[in-house]
Short mmCIF file of C-alpha atoms and ligand atoms in Angstrom, two decimals:
data_model
loop_
_atom_site.label_atom_id
_atom_site.label_comp_id
_atom_site.label_asym_id
_atom_site.label_seq_id
_atom_site.Cartn_x
_atom_site.Cartn_y
_atom_site.Cartn_z
CA MET A 122 -96.18 2.20 87.11
CA ALA A 123 -96.17 -0.76 89.50
CA GLU A 124 -96.67 -0.54 93.08
CA THR A 125 -94.71 -2.75 95.62
CA ALA A 126 -97.18 -4.19 97.96
CA GLN A 127 -95.40 -4.36 101.22
CA PRO A 128 -97.35 -2.57 104.05
CA VAL A 129 -95.29 0.57 105.16
CA THR A 130 -93.57 -0.12 108.75
CA MET A 131 -92.51 2.57 111.21
CA ASP A 132 -88.90 1.78 110.45
CA THR A 133 -89.50 2.80 107.00
CA ILE A 134 -90.85 6.01 107.95
CA VAL A 135 -88.40 6.80 110.52
CA SER A 136 -85.49 6.29 107.95
CA LEU A 137 -87.18 8.62 105.34
CA CYS A 138 -87.61 11.20 107.88
CA ARG A 139 -84.15 10.87 108.84
CA ARG A 140 -82.85 10.73 105.21
CA ARG A 141 -84.63 13.60 104.12
CA GLY A 142 -84.34 15.89 107.26
CA PHE A 143 -87.80 15.70 108.46
CA VAL A 144 -87.19 14.57 111.96
CA PHE A 145 -83.99 13.38 113.94
CA PRO A 146 -83.42 12.06 117.29
CA SER A 147 -82.71 15.04 119.69
CA SER A 148 -79.41 15.58 121.47
CA GLU A 149 -77.89 13.19 119.47
CA ILE A 150 -74.29 14.13 119.83
CA TYR A 151 -74.76 13.52 123.53
CA GLY A 152 -76.54 10.12 122.77
CA GLY A 153 -80.02 11.40 122.43
CA LEU A 154 -82.85 11.58 125.01
CA GLY A 155 -85.32 9.25 125.03
CA SER A 156 -88.30 9.66 122.86
CA THR A 157 -87.31 13.52 122.09
CA TYR A 158 -87.08 14.65 118.45
CA ASP A 159 -85.90 17.16 116.55
CA TYR A 160 -87.39 18.66 113.32
CA GLY A 161 -85.46 19.53 110.29
CA HIS A 162 -86.49 21.89 107.40
CA TYR A 163 -89.20 19.55 105.68
CA GLY A 164 -90.68 18.50 109.33
CA VAL A 165 -90.93 22.29 110.18
CA LEU A 166 -92.86 22.94 106.81
CA LEU A 167 -95.29 19.84 107.22
CA LYS A 168 -95.92 20.69 110.56
CA ASN A 169 -96.82 24.42 109.51
CA SER A 170 -99.34 23.01 106.92
CA ILE A 171 -100.72 20.82 109.83
CA ARG A 172 -101.13 23.63 111.97
CA SER A 173 -102.07 26.47 109.85
CA LEU A 174 -104.77 23.74 108.08
CA TRP A 175 -106.53 23.36 111.58
CA LEU A 176 -106.34 26.85 112.57
CA ARG A 177 -108.29 27.54 109.22
CA ALA A 178 -110.92 24.97 109.94
CA MET A 179 -111.06 25.97 113.57
CA VAL A 180 -110.95 29.54 113.83
CA GLN A 181 -110.48 31.49 110.32
CA GLU A 182 -113.58 29.90 108.82
CA ARG A 183 -115.78 30.10 111.66
CA ASP A 184 -117.66 33.00 113.67
CA ASP A 185 -117.88 31.12 116.81
CA ILE A 186 -114.51 30.14 117.70
CA VAL A 187 -111.73 32.51 119.03
CA ALA A 188 -108.12 31.85 119.47
CA LEU A 189 -105.87 31.67 122.46
CA ASP A 190 -102.31 31.39 123.33
CA SER A 191 -101.96 30.82 127.12
CA ALA A 192 -98.76 30.36 129.24
CA ILE A 193 -97.29 26.89 129.54
CA ILE A 194 -96.31 27.23 133.28
CA LEU A 195 -99.60 28.32 135.11
CA ASN A 196 -100.23 28.59 138.86
CA PRO A 197 -99.79 25.06 139.95
CA ARG A 198 -103.35 25.57 141.51
CA VAL A 199 -105.01 25.22 138.30
CA TRP A 200 -103.60 21.30 138.26
CA GLU A 201 -105.32 20.73 141.71
CA ALA A 202 -108.26 21.91 140.39
CA SER A 203 -108.13 20.13 137.23
CA GLY A 204 -107.61 17.00 139.17
CA HIS A 205 -104.01 16.42 137.56
CA ILE A 206 -102.02 16.48 140.82
CA ALA A 207 -104.17 13.89 142.24
CA GLY A 208 -105.05 11.95 139.14
CA PHE A 209 -102.82 12.45 135.88
CA THR A 210 -101.15 9.17 136.66
CA ASP A 211 -99.92 5.67 135.16
CA PRO A 212 -99.82 2.64 137.34
CA LEU A 213 -96.01 1.42 137.18
CA VAL A 214 -94.40 -1.72 138.25
CA ASP A 215 -90.58 -2.14 138.55
CA CYS A 216 -88.96 -5.38 137.68
CA ARG A 217 -86.20 -5.90 140.80
CA THR A 218 -84.42 -8.22 138.46
CA CYS A 219 -83.92 -6.22 135.22
CA LYS A 220 -84.73 -3.01 136.61
CA LEU A 221 -87.07 -1.83 133.99
CA ARG A 222 -90.32 -0.17 134.71
CA PHE A 223 -93.82 -1.03 132.95
CA ARG A 224 -97.12 0.48 132.90
CA ALA A 225 -99.12 -2.07 135.21
CA ASP A 226 -101.84 -2.02 132.76
CA LYS A 227 -100.22 -2.51 129.50
CA LEU A 228 -97.86 -5.42 130.42
CA GLU A 229 -99.29 -7.49 127.59
CA ASP A 230 -97.85 -5.08 125.58
CA SER A 231 -94.47 -4.86 126.98
CA ASN A 232 -91.14 -7.03 126.69
CA CYS A 233 -89.62 -8.84 129.48
CA GLY A 234 -85.97 -6.87 130.10
CA ARG A 235 -83.87 -10.15 129.94
CA LYS A 236 -86.35 -12.39 127.66
CA PRO A 237 -87.67 -9.87 125.20
CA SER A 238 -90.09 -12.60 123.50
CA LYS A 239 -91.78 -13.12 126.96
CA ARG A 240 -93.90 -10.40 128.71
CA PRO A 241 -92.65 -8.70 131.89
CA GLY A 242 -93.62 -11.45 134.88
CA GLU A 243 -93.92 -14.38 132.50
CA THR A 244 -90.28 -16.23 133.33
CA PRO A 245 -89.55 -17.37 136.71
CA ASP A 246 -86.87 -14.80 137.06
CA CYS A 247 -89.23 -11.64 136.61
CA ASP A 248 -89.68 -10.22 140.18
CA LEU A 249 -92.38 -7.44 139.77
CA THR A 250 -93.51 -5.08 142.72
CA GLU A 251 -96.99 -4.10 143.38
CA PRO A 252 -98.23 -1.24 140.78
CA ARG A 253 -97.64 2.18 142.20
CA GLN A 254 -99.19 5.46 140.88
CA PHE A 255 -96.87 7.65 139.09
CA ASN A 256 -97.90 11.26 138.01
CA LEU A 257 -97.01 12.25 134.20
CA MET A 258 -96.50 15.97 134.95
CA PHE A 259 -92.87 17.40 134.77
CA GLU A 260 -92.01 19.60 137.72
CA THR A 261 -89.98 22.71 137.98
CA HIS A 262 -89.70 25.73 140.07
CA VAL A 263 -90.58 29.26 139.39
CA GLY A 264 -88.00 32.09 140.90
CA ALA A 265 -84.96 31.94 142.91
CA LEU A 266 -86.46 29.73 145.66
CA GLN A 267 -86.15 25.96 145.13
CA ASP A 268 -88.63 24.93 147.94
CA GLU A 269 -92.37 23.62 147.88
CA SER A 270 -93.80 27.21 147.79
CA SER A 271 -91.90 27.93 144.22
CA GLY A 272 -92.76 24.39 142.64
CA ALA A 273 -94.64 24.56 139.41
CA TYR A 274 -95.54 22.10 136.31
CA LEU A 275 -94.93 22.01 132.80
CA ARG A 276 -98.51 22.06 131.22
CA PRO A 277 -99.64 18.06 130.25
CA GLU A 278 -102.64 19.69 128.01
CA THR A 279 -103.56 23.14 126.73
CA ALA A 280 -107.03 22.90 127.73
CA GLN A 281 -106.67 24.25 131.16
CA GLY A 282 -105.33 27.51 129.79
CA ILE A 283 -108.45 27.75 128.20
CA PHE A 284 -110.73 26.95 131.01
CA ILE A 285 -109.36 29.50 133.26
CA ASN A 286 -109.63 32.24 130.80
CA PHE A 287 -113.13 31.77 130.10
CA LYS A 288 -114.46 34.74 131.64
CA ASN A 289 -111.86 37.02 130.14
CA VAL A 290 -112.64 35.66 126.72
CA ALA A 291 -116.51 35.50 127.05
CA GLN A 292 -116.26 39.10 127.91
CA LEU A 293 -113.86 40.73 125.85
CA ALA A 294 -114.23 38.71 122.62
CA ARG A 295 -118.30 39.18 123.02
CA ARG A 296 -119.07 35.69 122.69
CA LYS A 297 -122.02 33.63 123.92
CA PRO A 298 -122.30 30.04 124.27
CA PRO A 299 -122.17 28.17 121.96
CA PHE A 300 -118.91 29.46 121.41
CA GLY A 301 -115.46 28.21 121.15
CA ILE A 302 -111.84 28.70 122.14
CA ALA A 303 -108.86 27.11 120.13
CA GLN A 304 -105.36 27.10 121.15
CA VAL A 305 -102.30 25.17 119.83
CA GLY A 306 -99.31 24.72 121.60
CA LYS A 307 -96.68 22.46 123.34
CA SER A 308 -97.71 19.93 126.00
CA PHE A 309 -95.41 17.83 128.28
CA ARG A 310 -95.74 14.44 129.76
CA ASN A 311 -93.20 12.17 131.33
CA GLU A 312 -94.76 9.42 129.54
CA ILE A 313 -93.02 6.05 131.04
CA THR A 314 -93.62 3.81 127.95
CA PRO A 315 -92.83 6.27 125.03
CA GLY A 316 -91.93 5.16 121.64
CA ASN A 317 -93.16 4.33 118.13
CA PHE A 318 -91.55 7.41 116.90
CA LEU A 319 -93.26 10.56 117.57
CA PHE A 320 -96.70 8.47 118.48
CA ARG A 321 -95.71 8.78 122.06
CA VAL A 322 -93.48 11.52 122.96
CA ARG A 323 -92.45 13.62 126.08
CA GLU A 324 -92.87 16.91 124.45
CA PHE A 325 -95.62 17.65 121.82
CA GLU A 326 -97.80 20.08 120.35
CA GLN A 327 -101.59 20.08 121.15
CA MET A 328 -104.26 21.41 118.86
CA GLU A 329 -107.38 21.82 121.33
CA MET A 330 -110.63 23.40 121.28
CA GLU A 331 -112.90 24.00 123.99
CA PHE A 332 -116.66 24.60 122.84
CA PHE A 333 -118.88 25.99 125.67
CA VAL A 334 -122.58 25.02 124.92
CA PRO A 335 -125.87 25.20 126.96
CA PRO A 336 -126.28 21.86 129.07
CA ALA A 337 -129.13 20.61 127.08
CA ASP A 338 -127.57 21.01 123.71
CA ALA A 339 -124.14 19.24 124.94
CA THR A 340 -124.96 15.82 123.14
CA GLN A 341 -125.98 17.20 120.10
CA TRP A 342 -123.08 19.32 119.82
CA PHE A 343 -120.68 16.34 120.87
CA GLU A 344 -121.97 14.43 117.64
CA TYR A 345 -121.52 17.40 115.48
CA TRP A 346 -117.83 17.90 116.56
CA LEU A 347 -117.00 13.99 116.18
CA GLU A 348 -118.45 14.30 112.55
CA GLN A 349 -116.58 17.63 111.90
CA ARG A 350 -113.19 16.32 112.91
CA LEU A 351 -113.72 13.12 111.29
CA GLY A 352 -114.34 15.32 107.92
CA TRP A 353 -111.17 17.42 108.82
CA HIS A 354 -108.93 14.24 108.83
CA ARG A 355 -110.20 13.20 105.61
CA SER A 356 -109.87 16.46 104.23
CA LEU A 357 -106.29 16.11 104.81
CA GLY A 358 -106.28 13.41 102.24
CA LEU A 359 -106.14 10.32 104.96
CA ARG A 360 -107.45 7.44 103.36
CA ASP A 361 -111.21 6.35 104.55
CA SER A 362 -110.02 2.93 105.07
CA ASN A 363 -107.32 3.85 107.50
CA LEU A 364 -109.81 5.94 109.97
CA ARG A 365 -112.46 4.62 112.06
CA VAL A 366 -114.23 5.97 115.27
CA ARG A 367 -114.25 4.17 118.50
CA GLU A 368 -116.60 5.01 121.43
CA HIS A 369 -114.66 4.73 125.00
CA ASP A 370 -116.66 2.63 127.46
CA GLU A 371 -117.76 3.79 131.21
CA ALA A 372 -114.60 2.44 132.46
CA GLU A 373 -112.14 3.89 129.76
CA ARG A 374 -113.36 7.24 130.22
CA SER A 375 -111.40 10.30 132.28
CA HIS A 376 -112.96 11.35 135.36
CA TYR A 377 -114.20 14.55 133.83
CA SER A 378 -115.79 12.91 130.91
CA THR A 379 -119.38 11.50 130.00
CA ALA A 380 -118.87 10.53 126.66
CA THR A 381 -115.43 10.27 124.53
CA SER A 382 -115.07 9.00 121.28
CA ASP A 383 -111.43 8.53 119.51
CA ILE A 384 -111.05 8.85 115.72
CA GLU A 385 -108.27 6.16 115.31
CA TYR A 386 -105.95 5.84 112.58
CA LEU A 387 -104.44 2.43 111.12
CA TYR A 388 -100.69 3.30 112.18
CA PRO A 389 -98.06 0.62 111.39
CA ILE A 390 -98.45 -0.48 115.07
CA GLY A 391 -102.47 -1.13 114.60
CA TRP A 392 -105.52 1.10 115.31
CA GLN A 393 -104.63 3.82 117.74
CA GLU A 394 -106.22 7.08 118.86
CA LEU A 395 -105.43 10.13 116.37
CA GLU A 396 -107.63 12.34 118.10
CA GLY A 397 -110.03 12.36 121.11
CA VAL A 398 -113.51 14.17 121.33
CA ALA A 399 -114.85 14.37 124.94
CA ASN A 400 -118.12 15.80 126.35
CA ARG A 401 -116.54 17.18 129.49
CA GLY A 402 -119.79 18.33 130.95
CA GLU A 403 -119.40 21.47 133.48
CA PHE A 404 -116.56 19.46 135.33
CA ASP A 405 -113.79 21.97 134.29
CA LEU A 406 -115.50 25.51 134.97
CA THR A 407 -116.96 23.87 138.20
CA GLN A 408 -113.88 23.07 139.38
CA HIS A 409 -112.12 26.62 138.82
CA THR A 410 -115.07 28.32 140.12
CA GLN A 411 -114.52 26.47 143.42
CA HIS A 412 -110.77 26.39 143.57
CA SER A 413 -110.27 30.10 142.39
CA GLY A 414 -113.51 31.68 143.82
CA THR A 415 -114.49 33.39 140.66
CA LYS A 416 -117.69 32.32 138.88
CA LEU A 417 -116.92 30.86 135.29
CA GLU A 418 -120.84 30.87 134.32
CA TRP A 419 -123.03 32.39 131.68
CA ILE A 420 -125.95 34.73 132.41
CA ASP A 421 -128.41 34.36 129.55
CA PRO A 422 -130.30 37.64 128.69
CA ASP A 423 -133.38 36.51 130.70
CA GLY A 424 -130.89 36.76 134.04
CA ASN A 425 -130.64 32.87 134.00
CA ARG A 426 -127.17 31.36 135.07
CA TYR A 427 -125.80 28.39 134.24
CA THR A 428 -122.32 26.85 133.60
CA PRO A 429 -122.12 25.85 130.15
CA HIS A 430 -120.86 22.12 129.06
CA VAL A 431 -117.63 21.65 127.31
CA ILE A 432 -117.00 19.89 124.11
CA GLU A 433 -113.40 19.26 123.46
CA PRO A 434 -112.01 17.89 119.97
CA ALA A 435 -107.94 17.50 121.06
CA VAL A 436 -105.34 16.14 118.76
CA SER A 437 -101.49 16.55 118.68
CA ILE A 438 -99.33 17.68 115.41
CA GLU A 439 -97.11 14.64 116.01
CA ARG A 440 -100.07 12.26 115.83
CA ILE A 441 -101.51 13.77 112.38
CA PHE A 442 -97.56 13.87 111.14
CA VAL A 443 -97.18 10.20 111.38
CA ALA A 444 -100.16 9.30 109.83
CA LEU A 445 -100.07 11.59 106.88
CA LEU A 446 -96.45 9.88 106.29
CA CYS A 447 -97.69 6.58 106.67
CA ASP A 448 -100.85 7.09 104.31
CA ALA A 449 -98.80 8.71 101.82
CA TYR A 450 -95.75 6.56 101.48
CA HIS A 451 -95.40 4.39 98.50
CA GLU A 452 -92.80 2.58 96.79
CA GLU A 453 -93.40 1.96 93.20
CA VAL A 454 -91.64 1.10 89.87
CA VAL A 455 -91.67 3.33 87.02
CA GLY A 456 -89.87 2.13 83.92
CA ASP A 457 -87.16 0.20 85.05
CA ARG A 458 -86.46 2.76 88.08
CA GLU A 459 -87.91 2.58 91.73
CA ARG A 460 -89.08 5.67 93.18
CA VAL A 461 -90.26 6.72 96.61
CA VAL A 462 -93.13 9.07 96.67
CA LEU A 463 -95.26 10.96 99.47
CA ARG A 464 -98.80 11.05 98.00
CA LEU A 465 -99.61 14.03 100.29
CA HIS A 466 -102.40 16.20 99.71
CA PRO A 467 -101.03 19.29 98.00
CA ARG A 468 -102.17 21.43 100.71
CA VAL A 469 -100.36 19.64 103.44
CA ALA A 470 -97.01 18.94 101.37
CA PRO A 471 -94.09 20.91 102.83
CA VAL A 472 -93.11 22.37 99.32
CA LYS A 473 -95.93 23.23 96.89
CA ALA A 474 -93.75 23.17 93.71
CA ALA A 475 -90.20 22.68 92.25
CA ILE A 476 -88.72 24.88 89.69
CA LEU A 477 -85.92 23.42 87.58
CA PRO A 478 -84.16 24.67 84.51
CA LEU A 479 -83.51 21.63 82.37
CA ILE A 480 -79.96 22.47 81.21
CA PRO A 481 -78.88 24.73 84.34
CA ARG A 482 -75.65 26.13 82.50
CA ASP A 483 -77.84 27.49 79.71
CA GLU A 484 -78.27 31.16 80.65
CA GLY A 485 -81.64 31.67 79.08
CA MET A 486 -83.22 28.55 81.10
CA ALA A 487 -81.63 29.60 84.25
CA THR A 488 -82.49 33.17 83.97
CA ARG A 489 -86.21 32.04 83.46
CA ALA A 490 -86.24 29.54 86.07
CA ARG A 491 -85.01 31.74 88.66
CA ALA A 492 -87.45 34.62 87.81
CA LEU A 493 -90.17 32.21 88.17
CA TYR A 494 -89.02 30.83 91.76
CA GLU A 495 -88.50 34.59 92.66
CA GLU A 496 -92.25 34.93 91.70
CA LEU A 497 -93.96 32.15 93.36
CA ARG A 498 -91.83 32.12 96.58
CA ARG A 499 -93.77 35.15 97.38
CA TYR A 500 -96.72 33.59 98.00
CA HIS A 501 -95.78 29.71 98.59
CA VAL A 502 -92.94 27.61 99.75
CA VAL A 503 -91.30 26.47 96.54
CA GLU A 504 -87.97 25.14 95.72
CA HIS A 505 -85.13 25.84 92.92
CA ASP A 506 -83.37 22.74 92.12
CA ASP A 507 -80.47 23.01 89.50
CA SER A 508 -78.36 20.23 90.80
CA GLY A 509 -77.99 16.80 89.09
CA GLN A 510 -79.87 15.06 86.24
CA ILE A 511 -83.70 16.09 85.94
CA GLY A 512 -84.74 12.39 86.83
CA ARG A 513 -82.87 12.41 89.96
CA ARG A 514 -84.45 15.83 90.77
CA TYR A 515 -87.91 14.84 90.08
CA ARG A 516 -87.23 12.09 92.29
CA ARG A 517 -85.87 13.78 95.06
CA GLN A 518 -89.24 16.09 94.88
CA ASP A 519 -91.21 12.99 94.71
CA GLU A 520 -89.79 11.75 98.23
CA ILE A 521 -90.83 14.70 99.97
CA GLY A 522 -94.32 15.09 98.59
CA THR A 523 -94.17 18.07 96.31
CA PRO A 524 -97.19 17.82 94.00
CA TRP A 525 -95.78 19.49 90.80
CA ALA A 526 -92.57 20.48 89.07
CA PHE A 527 -92.19 23.32 86.54
CA THR A 528 -89.35 22.58 84.21
CA VAL A 529 -87.86 25.23 82.05
CA ASP A 530 -86.20 23.29 79.04
CA GLU A 531 -85.61 24.37 75.18
CA GLN A 532 -89.12 24.96 74.35
CA THR A 533 -89.33 27.77 76.89
CA LEU A 534 -86.89 29.98 75.01
CA GLU A 535 -88.79 29.75 71.71
CA ASP A 536 -92.70 29.95 73.10
CA GLU A 537 -92.37 31.03 76.73
CA THR A 538 -94.14 27.89 77.87
CA VAL A 539 -92.84 25.15 80.71
CA THR A 540 -93.78 21.77 81.53
CA VAL A 541 -95.75 21.00 84.84
CA ARG A 542 -95.19 17.43 85.68
CA ASP A 543 -97.70 15.93 88.37
CA ARG A 544 -96.14 13.79 91.04
CA ASP A 545 -99.13 11.19 91.15
CA SER A 546 -99.95 10.53 87.65
CA LEU A 547 -96.43 11.89 86.07
CA ALA A 548 -98.66 13.45 83.61
CA GLN A 549 -96.90 16.11 81.76
CA GLU A 550 -98.47 19.41 79.99
CA ARG A 551 -97.25 22.46 78.77
CA LEU A 552 -98.28 26.08 80.08
CA PRO A 553 -97.39 29.59 79.48
CA ILE A 554 -94.85 30.61 81.97
CA GLY A 555 -96.83 33.90 82.68
CA GLY A 556 -99.70 31.74 83.88
CA VAL A 557 -98.02 29.60 86.10
CA ARG A 558 -98.78 31.17 89.17
CA GLU A 559 -102.58 31.24 88.51
CA TRP A 560 -102.37 27.66 87.53
CA LEU A 561 -100.84 26.85 90.75
CA GLU A 562 -103.41 28.91 92.93
CA ASP A 563 -106.08 27.01 91.20
CA ALA A 564 -104.48 23.68 91.82
CA LEU A 565 -104.03 24.28 95.50
CA GLU A 566 -107.70 24.90 95.89
CA ARG A 567 -108.58 21.78 93.78
CA ASP A 568 -110.29 18.50 95.61
CA TRP A 569 -107.78 15.93 96.13
CA SER A 570 -108.02 12.25 97.10
CA SER A 571 -105.26 9.94 97.37
CA PRO A 572 -104.68 7.75 94.07
CA SER A 573 -103.49 4.96 96.25
CA SER A 574 -105.80 1.62 96.55
CA ASP A 575 -107.81 1.98 99.77
N1 GAP B 66 -107.18 17.87 126.85
C1 GAP B 66 -107.48 16.40 126.72
C2 GAP B 66 -106.33 15.57 126.30
O1 GAP B 66 -105.20 16.00 126.63
P1 GAP B 66 -105.75 13.44 125.77
O2 GAP B 66 -106.49 12.12 125.04
O3 GAP B 66 -104.80 13.14 126.93
O4 GAP B 66 -106.52 14.37 126.20
C3 GAP B 66 -105.30 14.45 123.35
O5 GAP B 66 -104.81 14.00 124.50
C4 GAP B 66 -104.41 14.22 122.34
O6 GAP B 66 -102.99 14.57 122.32
C5 GAP B 66 -104.38 12.52 121.91
O7 GAP B 66 -105.74 12.61 121.23
C6 GAP B 66 -103.20 12.73 120.71
O8 GAP B 66 -103.65 13.13 119.60
C7 GAP B 66 -102.31 13.69 121.56
N2 GAP B 66 -101.48 13.10 122.25
C8 GAP B 66 -101.51 12.47 123.91
N3 GAP B 66 -100.49 12.17 124.40
C9 GAP B 66 -99.51 12.45 123.60
C10 GAP B 66 -97.92 12.14 123.37
N4 GAP B 66 -97.37 11.57 124.44
N5 GAP B 66 -97.69 12.23 122.38
C11 GAP B 66 -97.82 12.85 121.13
N6 GAP B 66 -99.25 13.00 121.10
C12 GAP B 66 -99.98 12.86 122.36
#
């Protein structure tokens, strides 16, 4: 096997996603809608894997974190208290000549509308306005009236739904600090410079966890969560050389944060934030206490009252989705044929195994393959494929990252064994057909690391 040395580009990933139906531009028959995407079958399956592995690590395998699913449209006073109405803004400038709008703090990353090789403001024709603050929340109305009294927002983060439920959860789930509340759900931001495929979109699925701790322990828990989250990204199979931690300096930190570090991934567009881990202090619970009049505090068994501090790891499924595909994508030559292979961690892969009858018109092979498929699909997402040459079927599965293919062939009819082909090594071995399910369960539990060079 010879690997082709080209570094993967975002265009390559976009094209694979389109070709294999992972992701396509939304509202395409109407000309699309900027930076909005729809997910096809394999995209949905990959997102499901990411979401369920996050929930497994953050809720299922822990005693100190519970789940929540809060509403997307909240009482607008929530966003006053959180500071989003006043402060969730980007500074923008308009160019009166080309009519484009740019982030004032990102001019060096933008292209002039008339001369794309130049930055906005670099040509004598550019005529930029002074920066103005632009709020990123999408506005809507609740109920029949469309006046100021009915104004509301689509949530720009899931976190506030957690803070306003602190009291409910602490009482009803009988939890005491340190404990966490985890939530997965859609967030919406009217991003002005979206782009780079799914990296910055206007509608995305956040996975956030707010961990409430005694104030004196906040720094220690911040370090703990940073390490845990980095370890989790490694456990998805992302290569170490493509991950790093970057601490925010004071100027970069959000108004609520006393410490923030980004877990960054080396995307084709350079090192960028994959996940943020923030020490939000007591900011949120204090703000909601003041604005709502409901005390969001903890009273310990000795009667001491305190406002817990909050450590927050926050990430979107979209950023992980792109990182996984970039990390996994490989082109290589096998024999005299090129293959595209997604070396995804088997637990992440959209399809866990393919079941292939070597000669589909042979009734013995077809029946056995179908029966194996019926058995395995009860436990995992697996595919049955009986169309085309076997080599082509293997390559179709390689391209969507299916880790194993079970082939029913002539020998199966003699001794009830099948071949299992490994996506990464291409090694083949024979297994009793009756033992395939157990073999697959064991294989999915095994450690895996990318065979690609770091
Ligand atoms: N509650 C804190 C919060 O929302 P953030 O840094 O604005 O903090 C957290 O967002 C995470 O959400 C980011 O690390 C990133 O993974 C993801 N994210 C933010 N904006 C995004 C966008 N426009 N498109 C895709 N993912 C986004």
